Structure formats: structure tokens, C-alpha cells
């Protein structure tokens, strides 16, 4: 939104955010519209028919994960677990090594 409205550029320092006045109504509309599709992708774990092997999939639905697993490994009847709780809640920046919580914002 800020880039689109040319209030910031990709090269700007992050400190510029501190002086920009935000349009709360527009922000609430973006959240409602979910333009970035946040929360649409979920983590699923499928237990293989081969003992002790698991496959991890990021998909919109359990059915999509099952179908992809079937296409890749030709396995049917495998257990599918919705496993978002296994996803890390920290984002690590590779250039600094600093970790930030994904859930604080």
C-alpha cells in the first residue's frame, strides 16, 4: 500500500515507517480483503506406507496435500495430519541471524 501510493521506495530505510501517517481504515480493509492470502496455506504431514518416513506439504487443503502425495509417490490410504502447530513461530534473517516472532504482529 505504501509503495503503491509512493510514500516509500524499496530502497528507503525502515526508520521512514516511524514518520509516515497510516490510514487505519485502508489497513483494516486490506486485512479484511486478505490481499496477501495470509493463513490460506497450511502445513500437512503425511505418513508414508514405508515405516518411519513422512512427507511435509504446504497446501490450502488436506485434499490438495493428499492428491500431491499420491501423484508424487503413488501411495494411497496414508494418514494426513494438519500440522500448523509444528511450523516455527520465528523468522530468522540470514544476513544478521536475528530472529523475530511471526505472531507478535
Coordinates of N, CA, C and O in Angstrom, one line a residue:
X1 N 0.8 -1.2 0.0 CA 0.0 0.0 0.0 C 0.9 1.3 0.0 O 0.6 2.2 -0.8
X2 N 1.9 1.3 0.8 CA 2.8 2.5 0.9 C 3.6 2.6 -0.4 O 3.8 3.7 -0.8
X3 N 4.0 1.5 -0.9 CA 4.8 1.5 -2.1 C 3.9 1.9 -3.3 O 4.3 2.8 -4.1
X4 N 2.7 1.3 -3.3 CA 1.8 1.7 -4.4 C 1.4 3.1 -4.4 O 1.3 3.8 -5.5
X5 N 1.3 3.7 -3.2 CA 0.9 5.1 -3.1 C 2.2 6.0 -3.1 O 2.1 7.2 -2.9
X6 N 3.3 5.4 -3.4 CA 4.6 6.1 -3.5 C 5.0 6.9 -2.3 O 5.6 8.0 -2.3
X7 N 4.6 6.4 -1.1 CA 5.0 7.1 0.2 C 6.4 6.6 0.6 O 7.1 7.2 1.4
X8 N 6.8 5.4 0.1 CA 8.1 4.8 0.4 C 8.6 4.1 -0.9 O 7.8 3.8 -1.8
X9 N 9.9 3.9 -0.9 CA 10.5 3.1 -2.0 C 11.2 1.9 -1.4 O 11.5 1.9 -0.2
X10 N 11.5 0.9 -2.2 CA 12.1 -0.3 -1.7 C 13.5 0.0 -1.1 O 13.9 -0.7 -0.2
X11 N 14.1 1.1 -1.5 CA 15.5 1.4 -1.0 C 15.5 2.2 0.3 O 16.5 2.5 0.8
X12 N 14.3 2.7 0.7 CA 14.2 3.5 1.9 C 14.6 2.8 3.1 O 14.4 1.6 3.2
X13 N 15.1 3.5 4.1 CA 15.4 3.0 5.4 C 14.1 2.6 6.2 O 13.1 3.4 6.0
X14 N 14.1 1.6 6.9 CA 12.9 1.2 7.7 C 12.5 2.2 8.7 O 11.4 2.3 9.1
X15 N 13.4 3.1 9.1 CA 13.1 4.2 10.0 C 12.0 5.1 9.4 O 11.3 5.8 10.2
X16 N 11.9 5.2 8.1 CA 10.9 6.0 7.5 C 9.5 5.7 7.9 O 8.6 6.5 7.9
X17 N 9.3 4.4 8.3 CA 8.0 4.0 8.7 C 7.5 4.7 10.0 O 6.3 4.9 10.2
X18 N 8.4 5.2 10.8 CA 8.1 5.9 12.0 C 7.5 7.3 11.8 O 6.8 7.8 12.7
X19 N 7.7 7.8 10.6 CA 7.2 9.2 10.4 C 6.0 9.2 9.4 O 5.5 10.3 9.1
X20 N 5.6 8.1 8.9 CA 4.5 8.0 7.9 C 3.2 7.9 8.7 O 3.1 7.1 9.6
X21 N 2.2 8.7 8.3 CA 0.9 8.6 8.9 C 0.2 7.5 8.2 O 0.1 7.5 7.0
X22 N -0.4 6.5 8.9 CA -1.0 5.4 8.4 C -2.6 5.6 8.3 O -3.1 6.2 9.2
X23 N -3.2 5.1 7.2 CA -4.6 5.2 7.0 C -5.2 3.9 7.6 O -5.2 2.8 7.0
X24 N -5.7 4.0 8.9 CA -6.2 2.8 9.6 C -7.4 2.2 8.9 O -7.5 0.9 8.9
X25 N -8.2 2.9 8.3 CA -9.4 2.3 7.5 C -8.9 1.5 6.3 O -9.4 0.4 6.1
X26 N -7.9 2.0 5.6 CA -7.4 1.3 4.5 C -6.7 0.0 5.0 O -6.8 -1.0 4.3
X27 N -6.0 0.1 6.1 CA -5.3 -1.1 6.6 C -6.3 -2.1 7.0 O -6.1 -3.3 6.7
X28 N -7.4 -1.7 7.7 CA -8.4 -2.7 8.1 C -9.1 -3.3 6.8 O -9.4 -4.5 6.9
X29 N -9.2 -2.5 5.8 CA -9.8 -3.1 4.5 C -8.9 -4.1 3.9 O -9.3 -5.2 3.4
X30 N -7.6 -3.8 3.9 CA -6.6 -4.8 3.4 C -6.6 -6.1 4.2 O -6.5 -7.2 3.7
X31 N -6.7 -6.0 5.5 CA -6.8 -7.1 6.4 C -8.1 -7.9 6.0 O -8.0 -9.2 5.9
X32 N -9.2 -7.2 5.9 CA -10.5 -7.9 5.6 C -10.4 -8.6 4.2 O -10.8 -9.7 4.1
X33 N -9.8 -7.9 3.2 CA -9.7 -8.5 1.9 C -8.7 -9.6 1.8 O -8.7 -10.5 0.9
X34 N -7.7 -9.6 2.8 CA -6.7 -10.6 2.8 C -5.9 -10.7 1.5 O -5.8 -11.8 0.9
X35 N -5.5 -9.6 1.0 CA -4.9 -9.5 -0.3 C -3.7 -10.4 -0.4 O -3.4 -10.9 -1.5
X36 N -2.9 -10.6 0.7 CA -1.7 -11.4 0.6 C -2.0 -12.9 0.9 O -1.1 -13.7 1.0
X37 N -3.3 -13.2 1.1 CA -3.7 -14.6 1.4 C -3.0 -15.2 2.6 O -2.7 -16.4 2.6
X38 N -2.9 -14.4 3.6 CA -2.2 -14.8 4.9 C -3.2 -15.8 5.5 O -4.3 -15.6 5.7
X39 N -2.6 -17.0 5.9 CA -3.4 -18.0 6.6 C -4.0 -19.0 5.7 O -4.6 -20.0 6.1
X40 N -3.9 -18.8 4.3 CA -4.5 -19.7 3.4 C -3.7 -21.0 3.3 O -4.2 -22.1 3.0
X41 N -2.4 -20.9 3.4 CA -1.5 -22.0 3.2 C -1.2 -22.7 4.6 O -0.9 -22.0 5.6
X42 N -1.4 -24.0 4.6 CA -1.3 -24.7 5.9 C -0.2 -25.8 5.7 O 0.1 -26.2 4.6
X43 N 0.3 -26.3 6.8 CA 1.2 -27.4 6.8 C 0.6 -28.7 7.1 O -0.2 -28.8 8.0
X44 N 0.8 -29.7 6.2 CA 0.3 -31.1 6.4 C 1.4 -32.1 6.4 O 2.4 -31.9 5.6
X45 N 1.3 -33.1 7.2 CA 2.3 -34.2 7.3 C 1.6 -35.5 6.9 O 0.5 -35.8 7.4
X46 N 2.2 -36.2 5.9 CA 1.6 -37.5 5.5 C 2.6 -38.6 5.9 O 3.8 -38.5 5.5
X47 N 2.1 -39.6 6.5 CA 2.9 -40.7 6.9 C 3.0 -41.7 5.7 O 1.9 -42.1 5.2
X48 N 4.1 -42.0 5.3 CA 4.3 -42.9 4.1 C 3.9 -44.3 4.5 O 3.8 -44.7 5.7
X49 N 3.7 -45.1 3.5 CA 3.4 -46.5 3.7 C 4.7 -47.2 4.1 O 4.7 -48.3 4.6
X50 N 5.9 -46.6 3.8 CA 7.2 -47.1 4.3 C 7.4 -46.6 5.7 O 7.4 -45.4 6.0
X51 N 7.5 -47.5 6.6 CA 7.6 -47.3 8.0 C 8.7 -46.2 8.3 O 9.8 -46.3 7.9
X52 N 8.3 -45.2 9.1 CA 9.2 -44.2 9.6 C 9.5 -43.0 8.6 O 10.2 -42.2 9.0
X53 N 8.8 -43.0 7.5 CA 9.0 -42.0 6.5 C 7.8 -41.0 6.5 O 6.7 -41.5 6.5
X54 N 8.1 -39.7 6.4 CA 7.0 -38.8 6.4 C 7.3 -37.7 5.3 O 8.4 -37.5 5.0
X55 N 6.2 -37.2 4.7 CA 6.3 -36.1 3.7 C 5.6 -34.9 4.3 O 4.5 -35.0 4.8
X56 N 6.2 -33.7 4.1 CA 5.6 -32.5 4.5 C 5.2 -31.7 3.3 O 5.9 -31.5 2.3
X57 N 3.9 -31.1 3.4 CA 3.4 -30.4 2.3 C 2.8 -29.0 2.8 O 2.1 -29.0 3.9
X58 N 3.0 -28.0 2.0 CA 2.3 -26.7 2.3 C 1.3 -26.6 1.2 O 1.5 -26.7 0.0
X59 N 0.0 -26.6 1.6 CA -1.1 -26.5 0.7 C -2.3 -25.8 1.3 O -2.3 -25.6 2.5
X60 N -3.3 -25.5 0.5 CA -4.5 -24.9 1.0 C -5.5 -25.8 1.7 O -6.2 -25.4 2.6
X61 N -5.4 -27.1 1.4 CA -6.3 -28.1 2.0 C -5.7 -29.4 2.1 O -4.7 -29.8 1.5
X62 N -6.3 -30.2 3.0 CA -5.8 -31.6 3.3 C -5.9 -32.4 2.0 O -5.1 -33.2 1.7
X63 N -7.0 -32.2 1.2 CA -7.2 -32.9 0.0 C -6.1 -32.6 -1.0 O -5.6 -33.5 -1.7
X64 N -5.7 -31.3 -1.1 CA -4.6 -31.0 -2.0 C -3.3 -31.7 -1.7 O -2.6 -32.2 -2.5
X65 N -3.0 -31.7 -0.4 CA -1.8 -32.4 0.1 C -1.8 -33.9 -0.2 O -0.9 -34.5 -0.7
X66 N -3.0 -34.5 0.0 CA -3.2 -35.9 -0.2 C -3.0 -36.2 -1.7 O -2.3 -37.1 -2.1
X67 N -3.6 -35.4 -2.6 CA -3.5 -35.6 -4.0 C -2.1 -35.4 -4.5 O -1.6 -36.2 -5.3
X68 N -1.4 -34.4 -4.0 CA 0.0 -34.2 -4.4 C 0.9 -35.4 -4.0 O 1.7 -35.9 -4.7
X69 N 0.7 -35.9 -2.8 CA 1.4 -37.1 -2.3 C 1.1 -38.3 -3.2 O 2.1 -39.0 -3.6
X70 N -0.1 -38.5 -3.6 CA -0.5 -39.6 -4.4 C 0.2 -39.4 -5.8 O 0.7 -40.4 -6.3
X71 N 0.3 -38.2 -6.3 CA 0.9 -38.0 -7.6 C 2.4 -38.3 -7.5 O 3.0 -38.8 -8.5
X72 N 3.0 -37.8 -6.5 CA 4.5 -37.9 -6.3 C 5.0 -39.4 -6.0 O 6.0 -39.8 -6.5
X73 N 4.2 -40.0 -5.1 CA 4.7 -41.3 -4.5 C 3.8 -42.5 -4.8 O 4.1 -43.6 -4.4
X74 N 2.7 -42.2 -5.5 CA 1.7 -43.3 -5.8 C 1.3 -44.1 -4.6 O 1.2 -45.3 -4.6
X75 N 1.1 -43.4 -3.5 CA 0.7 -44.0 -2.2 C -0.7 -43.5 -1.9 O -1.0 -42.3 -2.0
X76 N -1.6 -44.4 -1.6 CA -3.0 -44.1 -1.2 C -3.2 -44.6 0.2 O -2.5 -45.5 0.7
X77 N -4.3 -44.1 0.8 CA -4.6 -44.6 2.1 C -3.7 -44.2 3.2 O -3.7 -44.8 4.3
X78 N -2.9 -43.1 3.0 CA -1.9 -42.7 4.0 C -2.6 -41.7 5.0 O -3.6 -41.0 4.6
X79 N -2.1 -41.6 6.2 CA -2.7 -40.7 7.2 C -2.2 -39.3 6.9 O -1.0 -39.0 6.7
X80 N -3.1 -38.3 7.0 CA -2.8 -36.9 6.8 C -3.1 -36.2 8.1 O -4.1 -36.3 8.7
X81 N -2.0 -35.4 8.5 CA -2.2 -34.7 9.8 C -2.0 -33.2 9.5 O -1.0 -32.7 8.8
X82 N -3.0 -32.4 9.9 CA -2.9 -30.9 9.8 C -1.9 -30.5 10.9 O -2.1 -30.7 12.1
X83 N -0.8 -29.9 10.5 CA 0.4 -29.8 11.4 C 0.9 -28.4 11.5 O 2.0 -28.1 11.7
X84 N 0.0 -27.4 11.4 CA 0.4 -26.0 11.6 C 1.1 -25.7 12.9 O 2.0 -24.9 13.0
X85 N 0.8 -26.5 13.9 CA 1.4 -26.3 15.2 C 2.9 -26.7 15.2 O 3.7 -26.3 16.1
X86 N 3.3 -27.4 14.2 CA 4.7 -27.8 14.0 C 5.5 -26.7 13.3 O 6.8 -26.8 13.3
X87 N 4.9 -25.7 12.7 CA 5.6 -24.7 12.0 C 6.3 -23.8 13.0 O 5.8 -23.5 14.1
X88 N 7.5 -23.4 12.7 CA 8.2 -22.5 13.5 C 7.5 -21.1 13.7 O 6.8 -20.7 12.8
X89 N 7.6 -20.5 14.8 CA 7.0 -19.2 15.0 C 8.0 -18.1 15.0 O 7.7 -17.0 15.3
X90 N 9.2 -18.4 14.5 CA 10.3 -17.5 14.4 C 10.7 -17.3 13.0 O 10.8 -18.3 12.2
X91 N 11.0 -16.1 12.5 CA 11.6 -15.9 11.2 C 13.0 -15.5 11.5 O 13.3 -14.5 12.3
X92 N 14.0 -16.1 10.8 CA 15.4 -15.8 11.0 C 15.9 -15.1 9.8 O 15.7 -15.6 8.7
X93 N 16.5 -14.0 10.0 CA 17.1 -13.2 9.0 C 18.5 -13.7 8.7 O 19.4 -13.7 9.6
X94 N 18.8 -14.2 7.5 CA 20.0 -14.8 7.2 C 21.2 -13.9 7.2 O 22.3 -14.3 7.6
X95 N 21.0 -12.6 6.9 CA 22.1 -11.7 6.9 C 22.6 -11.3 8.3 O 23.8 -11.0 8.5
X96 N 21.7 -11.3 9.3 CA 22.0 -10.9 10.7 C 21.9 -12.0 11.7 O 22.5 -11.9 12.8
X97 N 21.2 -13.0 11.4 CA 20.9 -14.1 12.3 C 19.9 -13.8 13.3 O 19.5 -14.6 14.2
X98 N 19.3 -12.6 13.3 CA 18.3 -12.1 14.2 C 17.0 -12.9 14.0 O 16.6 -13.1 12.9
X99 N 16.3 -13.3 15.1 CA 15.1 -14.0 15.0 C 13.9 -13.0 15.4 O 14.1 -12.3 16.4
X100 N 12.8 -13.1 14.7 CA 11.6 -12.3 15.0 C 10.4 -13.2 15.1 O 10.3 -14.1 14.2
X101 N 9.6 -13.0 16.0 CA 8.3 -13.8 16.1 C 7.4 -13.4 15.0 O 7.2 -12.3 14.7
X102 N 6.8 -14.5 14.4 CA 5.8 -14.3 13.4 C 4.4 -13.9 14.0 O 3.5 -13.5 13.3
X103 N 4.2 -14.1 15.3 CA 2.9 -14.0 15.9 C 2.7 -12.7 16.7 O 1.7 -12.4 17.2
X104 N 3.8 -11.9 16.8 CA 3.6 -10.6 17.5 C 3.0 -9.5 16.8 O 2.6 -8.5 17.4
X105 N 2.8 -9.7 15.5 CA 2.3 -8.6 14.7 C 0.9 -8.9 14.3 O 0.2 -9.3 13.9

